[in-house]
CSV table of C-alpha atoms and ligand atoms in Angstrom, one decimal:
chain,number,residue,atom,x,y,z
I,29,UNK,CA,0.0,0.0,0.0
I,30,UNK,CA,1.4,2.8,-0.9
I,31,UNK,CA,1.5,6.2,2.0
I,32,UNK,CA,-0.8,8.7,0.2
I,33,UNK,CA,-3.5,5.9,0.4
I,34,UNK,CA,-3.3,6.5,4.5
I,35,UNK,CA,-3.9,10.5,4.2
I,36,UNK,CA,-6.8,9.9,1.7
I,37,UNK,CA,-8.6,8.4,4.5
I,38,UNK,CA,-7.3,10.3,7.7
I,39,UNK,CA,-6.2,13.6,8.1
I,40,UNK,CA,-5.3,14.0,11.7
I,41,UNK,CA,-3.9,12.1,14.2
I,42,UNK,CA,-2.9,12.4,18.4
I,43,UNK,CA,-0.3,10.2,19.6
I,44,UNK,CA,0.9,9.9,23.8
I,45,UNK,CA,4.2,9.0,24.3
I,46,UNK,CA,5.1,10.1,20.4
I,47,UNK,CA,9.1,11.1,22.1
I,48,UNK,CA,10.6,7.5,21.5
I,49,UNK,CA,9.6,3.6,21.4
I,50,UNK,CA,6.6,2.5,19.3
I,51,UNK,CA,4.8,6.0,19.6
I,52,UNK,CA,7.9,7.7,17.5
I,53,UNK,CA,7.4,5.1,15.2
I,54,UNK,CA,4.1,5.8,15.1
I,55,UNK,CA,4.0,9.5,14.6
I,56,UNK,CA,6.9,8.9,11.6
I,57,UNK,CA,4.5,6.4,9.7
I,58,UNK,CA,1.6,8.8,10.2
I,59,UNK,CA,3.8,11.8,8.9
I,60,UNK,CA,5.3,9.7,6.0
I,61,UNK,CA,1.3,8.9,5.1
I,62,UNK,CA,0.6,12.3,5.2
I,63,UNK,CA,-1.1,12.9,8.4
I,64,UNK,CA,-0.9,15.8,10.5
I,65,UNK,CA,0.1,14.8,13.8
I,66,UNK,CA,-0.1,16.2,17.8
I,67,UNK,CA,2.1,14.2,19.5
I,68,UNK,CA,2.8,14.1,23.4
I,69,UNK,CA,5.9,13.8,25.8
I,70,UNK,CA,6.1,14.8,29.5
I,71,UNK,CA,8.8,17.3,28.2
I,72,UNK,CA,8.2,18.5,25.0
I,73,UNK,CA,11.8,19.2,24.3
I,74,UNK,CA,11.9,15.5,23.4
I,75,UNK,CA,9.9,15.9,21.0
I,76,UNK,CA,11.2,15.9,17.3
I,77,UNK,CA,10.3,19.1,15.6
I,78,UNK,CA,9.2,18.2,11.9
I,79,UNK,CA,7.1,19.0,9.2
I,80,UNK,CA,3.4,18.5,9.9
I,81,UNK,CA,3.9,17.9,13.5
I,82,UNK,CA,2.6,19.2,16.4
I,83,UNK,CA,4.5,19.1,19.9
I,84,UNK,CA,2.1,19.0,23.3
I,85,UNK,CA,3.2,18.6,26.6
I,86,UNK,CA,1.0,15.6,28.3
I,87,UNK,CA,1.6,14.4,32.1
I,88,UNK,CA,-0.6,11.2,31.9
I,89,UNK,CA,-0.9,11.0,35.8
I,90,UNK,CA,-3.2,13.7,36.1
I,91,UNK,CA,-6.9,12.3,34.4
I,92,UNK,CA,-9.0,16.1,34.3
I,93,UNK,CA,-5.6,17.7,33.2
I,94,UNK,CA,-4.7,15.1,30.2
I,95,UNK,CA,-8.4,15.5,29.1
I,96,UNK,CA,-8.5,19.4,29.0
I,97,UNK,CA,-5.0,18.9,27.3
I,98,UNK,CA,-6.5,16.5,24.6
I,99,UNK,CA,-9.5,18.9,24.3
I,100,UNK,CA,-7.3,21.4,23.5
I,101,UNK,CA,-5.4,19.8,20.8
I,102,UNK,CA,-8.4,18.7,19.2
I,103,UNK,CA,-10.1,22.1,18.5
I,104,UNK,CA,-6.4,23.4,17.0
I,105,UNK,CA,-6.6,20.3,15.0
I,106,UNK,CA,-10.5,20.6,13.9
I,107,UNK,CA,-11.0,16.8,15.3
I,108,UNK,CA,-8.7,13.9,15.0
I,109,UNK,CA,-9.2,11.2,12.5
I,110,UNK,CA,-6.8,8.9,14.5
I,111,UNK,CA,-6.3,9.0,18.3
I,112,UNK,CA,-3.0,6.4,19.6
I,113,UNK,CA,-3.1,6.1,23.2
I,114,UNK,CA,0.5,4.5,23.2
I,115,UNK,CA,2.2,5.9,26.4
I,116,UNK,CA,3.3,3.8,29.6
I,117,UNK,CA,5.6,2.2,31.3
I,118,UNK,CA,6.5,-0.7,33.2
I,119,UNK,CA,6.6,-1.8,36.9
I,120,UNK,CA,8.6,-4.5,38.0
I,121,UNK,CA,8.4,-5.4,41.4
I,122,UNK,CA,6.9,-8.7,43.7
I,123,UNK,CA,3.1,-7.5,44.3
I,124,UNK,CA,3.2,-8.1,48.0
I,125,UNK,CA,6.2,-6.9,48.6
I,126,UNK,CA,6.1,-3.4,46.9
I,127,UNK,CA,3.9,0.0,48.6
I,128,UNK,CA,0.7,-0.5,46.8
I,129,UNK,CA,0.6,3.0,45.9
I,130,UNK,CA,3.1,2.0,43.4
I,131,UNK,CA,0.7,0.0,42.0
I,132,UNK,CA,-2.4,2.5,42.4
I,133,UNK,CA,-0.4,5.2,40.5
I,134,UNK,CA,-0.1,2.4,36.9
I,135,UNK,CA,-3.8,1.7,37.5
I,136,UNK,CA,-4.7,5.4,37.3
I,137,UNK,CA,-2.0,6.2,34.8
I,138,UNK,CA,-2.6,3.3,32.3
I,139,UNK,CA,-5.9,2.3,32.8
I,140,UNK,CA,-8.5,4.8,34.5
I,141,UNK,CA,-6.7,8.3,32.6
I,142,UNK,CA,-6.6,5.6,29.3
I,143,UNK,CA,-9.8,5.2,29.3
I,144,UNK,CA,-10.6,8.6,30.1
I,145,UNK,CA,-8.6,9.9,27.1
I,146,UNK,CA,-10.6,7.1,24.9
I,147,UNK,CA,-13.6,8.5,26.8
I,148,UNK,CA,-12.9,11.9,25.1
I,149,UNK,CA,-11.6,10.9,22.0
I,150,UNK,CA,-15.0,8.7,21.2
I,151,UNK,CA,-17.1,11.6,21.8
I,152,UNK,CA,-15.7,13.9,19.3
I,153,UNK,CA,-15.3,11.2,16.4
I,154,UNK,CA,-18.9,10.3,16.9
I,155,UNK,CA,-20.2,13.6,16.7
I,156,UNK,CA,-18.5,13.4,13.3
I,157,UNK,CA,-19.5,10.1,13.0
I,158,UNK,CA,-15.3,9.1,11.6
I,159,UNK,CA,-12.2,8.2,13.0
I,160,UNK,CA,-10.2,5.0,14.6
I,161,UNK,CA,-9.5,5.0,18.5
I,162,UNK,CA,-6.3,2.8,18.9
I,163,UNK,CA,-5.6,1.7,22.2
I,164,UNK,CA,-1.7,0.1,22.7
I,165,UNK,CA,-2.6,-2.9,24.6
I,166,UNK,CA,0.1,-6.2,24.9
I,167,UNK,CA,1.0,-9.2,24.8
I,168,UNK,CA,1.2,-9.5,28.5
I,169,UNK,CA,-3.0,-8.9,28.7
I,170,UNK,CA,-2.8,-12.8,27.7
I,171,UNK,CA,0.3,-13.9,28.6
I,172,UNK,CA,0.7,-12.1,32.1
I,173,UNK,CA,4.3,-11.7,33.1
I,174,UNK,CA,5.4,-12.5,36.6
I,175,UNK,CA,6.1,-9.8,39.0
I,176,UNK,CA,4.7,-7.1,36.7
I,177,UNK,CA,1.2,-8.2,37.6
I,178,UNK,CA,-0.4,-4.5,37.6
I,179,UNK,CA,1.2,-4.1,34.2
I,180,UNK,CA,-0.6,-7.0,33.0
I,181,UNK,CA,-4.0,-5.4,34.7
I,182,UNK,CA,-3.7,-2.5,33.1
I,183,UNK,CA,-3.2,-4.1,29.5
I,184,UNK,CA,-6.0,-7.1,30.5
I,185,UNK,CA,-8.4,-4.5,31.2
I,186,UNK,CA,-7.3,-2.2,28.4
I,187,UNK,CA,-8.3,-5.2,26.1
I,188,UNK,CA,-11.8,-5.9,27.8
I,189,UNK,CA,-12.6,-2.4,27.1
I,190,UNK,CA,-11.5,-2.3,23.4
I,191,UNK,CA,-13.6,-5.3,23.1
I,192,UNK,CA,-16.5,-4.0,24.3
I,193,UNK,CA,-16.0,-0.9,22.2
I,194,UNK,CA,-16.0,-3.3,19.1
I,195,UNK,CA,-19.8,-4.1,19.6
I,196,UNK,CA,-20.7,-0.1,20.7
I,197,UNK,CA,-19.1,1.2,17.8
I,198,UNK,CA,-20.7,-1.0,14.8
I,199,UNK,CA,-22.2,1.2,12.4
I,200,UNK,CA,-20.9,4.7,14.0
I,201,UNK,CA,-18.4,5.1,11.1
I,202,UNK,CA,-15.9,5.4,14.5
I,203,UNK,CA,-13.4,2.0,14.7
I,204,UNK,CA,-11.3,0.5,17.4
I,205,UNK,CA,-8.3,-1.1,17.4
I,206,UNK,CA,-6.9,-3.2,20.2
I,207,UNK,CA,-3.4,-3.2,19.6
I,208,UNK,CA,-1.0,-6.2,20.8
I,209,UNK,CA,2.7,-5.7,20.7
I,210,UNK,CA,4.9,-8.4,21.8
I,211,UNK,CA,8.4,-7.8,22.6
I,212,UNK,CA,9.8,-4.9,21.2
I,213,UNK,CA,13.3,-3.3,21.2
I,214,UNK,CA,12.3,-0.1,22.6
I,215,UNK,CA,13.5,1.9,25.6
I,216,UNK,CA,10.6,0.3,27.5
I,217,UNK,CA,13.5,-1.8,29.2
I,218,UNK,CA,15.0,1.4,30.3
I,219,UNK,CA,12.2,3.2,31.4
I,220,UNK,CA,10.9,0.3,33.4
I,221,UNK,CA,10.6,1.6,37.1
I,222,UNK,CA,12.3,-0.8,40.0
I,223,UNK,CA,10.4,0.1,42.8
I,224,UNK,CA,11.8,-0.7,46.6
I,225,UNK,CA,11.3,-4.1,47.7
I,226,UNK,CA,10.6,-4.6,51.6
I,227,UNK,CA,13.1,-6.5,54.0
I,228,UNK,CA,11.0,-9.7,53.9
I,229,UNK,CA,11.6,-9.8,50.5
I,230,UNK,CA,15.4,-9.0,50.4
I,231,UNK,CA,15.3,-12.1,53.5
I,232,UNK,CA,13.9,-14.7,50.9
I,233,UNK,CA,16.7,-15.5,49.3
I,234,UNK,CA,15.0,-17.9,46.6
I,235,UNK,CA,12.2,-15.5,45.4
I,236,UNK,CA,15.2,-13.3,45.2
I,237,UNK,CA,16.6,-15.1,42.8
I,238,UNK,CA,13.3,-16.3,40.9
I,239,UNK,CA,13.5,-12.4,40.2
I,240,UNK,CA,16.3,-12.1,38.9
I,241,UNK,CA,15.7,-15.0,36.7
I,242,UNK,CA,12.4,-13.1,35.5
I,243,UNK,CA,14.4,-10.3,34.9
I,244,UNK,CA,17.1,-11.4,32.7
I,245,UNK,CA,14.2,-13.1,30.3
I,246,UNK,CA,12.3,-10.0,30.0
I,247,UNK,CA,15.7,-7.9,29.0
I,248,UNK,CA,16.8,-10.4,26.7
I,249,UNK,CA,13.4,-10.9,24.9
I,250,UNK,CA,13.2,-7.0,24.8
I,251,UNK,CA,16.6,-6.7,23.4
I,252,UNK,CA,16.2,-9.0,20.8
I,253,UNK,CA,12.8,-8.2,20.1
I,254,UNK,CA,12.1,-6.0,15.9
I,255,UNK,CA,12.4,-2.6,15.8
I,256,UNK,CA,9.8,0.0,16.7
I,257,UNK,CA,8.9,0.7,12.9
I,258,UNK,CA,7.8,-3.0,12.5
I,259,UNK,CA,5.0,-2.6,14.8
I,260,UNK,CA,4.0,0.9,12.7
I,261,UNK,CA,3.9,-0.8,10.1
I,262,UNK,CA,1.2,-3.9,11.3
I,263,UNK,CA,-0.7,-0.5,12.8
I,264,UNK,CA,-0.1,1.2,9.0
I,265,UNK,CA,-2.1,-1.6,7.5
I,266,UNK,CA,-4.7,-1.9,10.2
I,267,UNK,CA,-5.5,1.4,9.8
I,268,UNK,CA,-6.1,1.3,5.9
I,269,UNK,CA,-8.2,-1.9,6.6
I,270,UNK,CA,-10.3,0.5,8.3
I,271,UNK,CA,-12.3,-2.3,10.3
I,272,UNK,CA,-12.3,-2.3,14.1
I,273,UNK,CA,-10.6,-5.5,15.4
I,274,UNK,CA,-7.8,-7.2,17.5
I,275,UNK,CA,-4.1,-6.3,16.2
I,276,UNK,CA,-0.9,-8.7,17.2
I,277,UNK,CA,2.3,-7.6,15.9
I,278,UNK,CA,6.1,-8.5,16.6
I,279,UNK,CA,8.0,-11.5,16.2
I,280,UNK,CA,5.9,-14.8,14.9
I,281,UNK,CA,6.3,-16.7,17.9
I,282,UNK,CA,4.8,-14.0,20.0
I,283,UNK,CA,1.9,-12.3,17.2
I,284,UNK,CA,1.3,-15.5,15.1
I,285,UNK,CA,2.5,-19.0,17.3
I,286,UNK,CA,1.8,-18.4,20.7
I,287,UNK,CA,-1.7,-16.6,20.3
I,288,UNK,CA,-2.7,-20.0,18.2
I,289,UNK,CA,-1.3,-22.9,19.9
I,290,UNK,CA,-2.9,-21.2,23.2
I,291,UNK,CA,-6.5,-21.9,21.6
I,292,UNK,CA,-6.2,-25.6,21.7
I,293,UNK,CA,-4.2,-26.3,25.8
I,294,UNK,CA,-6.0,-25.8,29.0
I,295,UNK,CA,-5.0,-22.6,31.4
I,296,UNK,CA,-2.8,-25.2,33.1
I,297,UNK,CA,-1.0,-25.7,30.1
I,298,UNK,CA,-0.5,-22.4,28.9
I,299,UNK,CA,0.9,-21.5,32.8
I,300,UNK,CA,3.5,-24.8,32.5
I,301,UNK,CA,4.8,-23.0,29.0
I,302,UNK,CA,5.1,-19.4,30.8
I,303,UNK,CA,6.9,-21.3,33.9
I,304,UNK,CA,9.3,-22.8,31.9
I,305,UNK,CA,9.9,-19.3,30.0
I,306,UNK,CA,10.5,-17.6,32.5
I,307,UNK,CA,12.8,-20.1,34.6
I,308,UNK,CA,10.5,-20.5,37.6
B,409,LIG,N1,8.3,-2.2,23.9
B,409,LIG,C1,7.6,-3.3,24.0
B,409,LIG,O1,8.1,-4.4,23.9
B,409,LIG,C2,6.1,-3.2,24.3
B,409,LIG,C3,5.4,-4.4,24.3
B,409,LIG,C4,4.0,-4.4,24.5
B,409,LIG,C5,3.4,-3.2,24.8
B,409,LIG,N2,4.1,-2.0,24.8
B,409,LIG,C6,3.4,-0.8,25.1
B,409,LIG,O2,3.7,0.2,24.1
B,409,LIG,C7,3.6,1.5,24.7
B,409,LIG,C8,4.9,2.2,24.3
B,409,LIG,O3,6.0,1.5,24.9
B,409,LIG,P1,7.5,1.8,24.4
B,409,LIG,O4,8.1,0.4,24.5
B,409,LIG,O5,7.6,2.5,23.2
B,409,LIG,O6,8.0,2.6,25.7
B,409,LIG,P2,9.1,3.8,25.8
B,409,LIG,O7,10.1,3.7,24.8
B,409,LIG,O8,9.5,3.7,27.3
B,409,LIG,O9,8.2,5.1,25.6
B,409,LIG,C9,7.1,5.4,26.5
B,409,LIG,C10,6.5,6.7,26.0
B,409,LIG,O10,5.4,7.0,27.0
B,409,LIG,C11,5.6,8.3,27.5
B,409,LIG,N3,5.3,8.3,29.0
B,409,LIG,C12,5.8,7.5,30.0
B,409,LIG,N4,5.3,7.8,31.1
B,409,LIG,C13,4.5,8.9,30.9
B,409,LIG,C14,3.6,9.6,31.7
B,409,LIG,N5,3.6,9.5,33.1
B,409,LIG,N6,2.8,10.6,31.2
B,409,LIG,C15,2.9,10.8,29.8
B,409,LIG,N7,3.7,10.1,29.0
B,409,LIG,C16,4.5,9.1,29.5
B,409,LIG,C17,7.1,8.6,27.3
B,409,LIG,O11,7.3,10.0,27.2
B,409,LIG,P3,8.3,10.9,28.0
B,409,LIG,O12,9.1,9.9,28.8
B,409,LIG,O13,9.1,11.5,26.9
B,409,LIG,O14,7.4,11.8,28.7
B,409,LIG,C18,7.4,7.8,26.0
B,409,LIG,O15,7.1,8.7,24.9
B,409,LIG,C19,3.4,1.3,26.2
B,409,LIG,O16,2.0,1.5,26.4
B,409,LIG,C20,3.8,-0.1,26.4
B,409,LIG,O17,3.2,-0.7,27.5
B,409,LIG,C21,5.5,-2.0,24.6
């Protein structure tokens, strides 16, 4: 497919966390198609200026002031054809043994101020009755990683909503895409926080070490994992598709295997695999 074919059909686009990873890539392939786009970054100064391209400064913590944020890009933009809520982070940390406000700031971050942006977003494309929400879900909302287990909530549940969203949207004009990224070699691995542990924790030697294990499986599958512009491309042709639906992308184990042979085993199964992944 060739790029003008993208800005034929969509003329505007919002991106979070457009400053590096997967949402860079993502604003580059929307520019390339010929799509204005607003893209976010906590600092704006990491923000590429280029041609077509809007910088916005966007704290996602902060639910009422992201909204009023959006709001305001959308009226300088006269509506977006294409919201990306892309931005996030990772947590990785033993649930028990990290301060659950830790956890309460991912939930609200990634999943309650997510939603509320989709919230937003929906209400302006159906007044127009046009556009495509994408929501960057993962691979962990099936395959849920050990100790990042909010993580995994926040992408489960990011899922159920898309889903639901499929069925509400049917006939609008408005589509959603649920957007599953496996492994990719982003700074994710960087920006992954480590939060404190508690002394029970440091006094168990062996989950200690399951940890670690953990770890070094999630770095190495990161590292290794395609480059960023990969997954813009799988988004680039779900986009021109134009038809709300569920969107793996990255290597064929994690988009195309794994996602097929987990159909046919049992939960059991599928936790026996993961085990055995991860060295537990
Ligand atoms: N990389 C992967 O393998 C992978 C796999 C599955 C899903 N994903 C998902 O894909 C999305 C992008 O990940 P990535 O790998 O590209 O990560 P990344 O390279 O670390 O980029 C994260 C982006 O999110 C922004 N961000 C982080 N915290 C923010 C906050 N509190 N408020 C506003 N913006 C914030 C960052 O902007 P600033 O720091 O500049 O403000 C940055 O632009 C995430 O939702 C992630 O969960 C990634």
């Amino acid at each position: 497919m060739s790029a003008a074919v993208l800005s034929a059909q969509y003329r505007t686009a919002f991106v979070t966390g457009a400053s590096t990873g997967l949402g860079l890539a993502f604003a580059d392939m929307l520019l390339a198609g010929g799509v204005e786009v607003w893209g976010t970054a906590r600092d704006p100064a990491r923000l590429r200026p280029r041609d077509g391209f809007h910088a916005v400064a966007l704290e996602l913590s902060d639910g009422a002031v992201a909204e009023r944020i959006f709001l305001d890009a959308e009226r300088a933009a006269g509506g977006f054809d294409i919201v990306i809520n892309n931005a996030g982070f990772g947590a990785f940390g033993a649930f028990a043994h990290t301060e659950f406000s830790v956890w309460e700031e991912q939930l609200r971050l990634m999943l309650v101020n997510t939603a509320r942006l989709s919230h937003a977003a929906l209400r302006g494309m159906l007044a127009r009755r046009r556009g495509a929400l994408v929501n960057i879900s993962s691979i962990a909302g099936e395959f849920g990683m050990p100790y990042q287990a909010v993580y995994n909530t926040t992408k489960a549940g990011l899922s159920a909503l898309n889903e639901s969203l499929m069925y509400e949207l049917q006939g609008t004009g408005v589509i959603v895409l649920d957007f599953r990224p496996g492994d990719y070699r982003t700074d994710f691995e960087g920006s992954v926080r480590r939060p404190v542990q508690d002394a029970a924790l440091a006094a168990d030697a062996v989950n200690t070490a399951r940890m670690a294990r953990v770890w070094a499986t999630f770095v190495a599958m990161m590292r290794t994992g395609p480059a960023p512009a990969h997954a813009a491309a799988t988004l680039q042709r779900a986009l021109l598709r134009g038809r709300s639906g569920t969107v793996r992308s990255g290597r064929f184990f994690q988009a195309v295997l794994g996602p097929f042979l987990a159909r046919f085993g049992s939960l059991a199964l599928r936790r026996k695999v993961q085990e055995k992944y991860f060295g537990l």
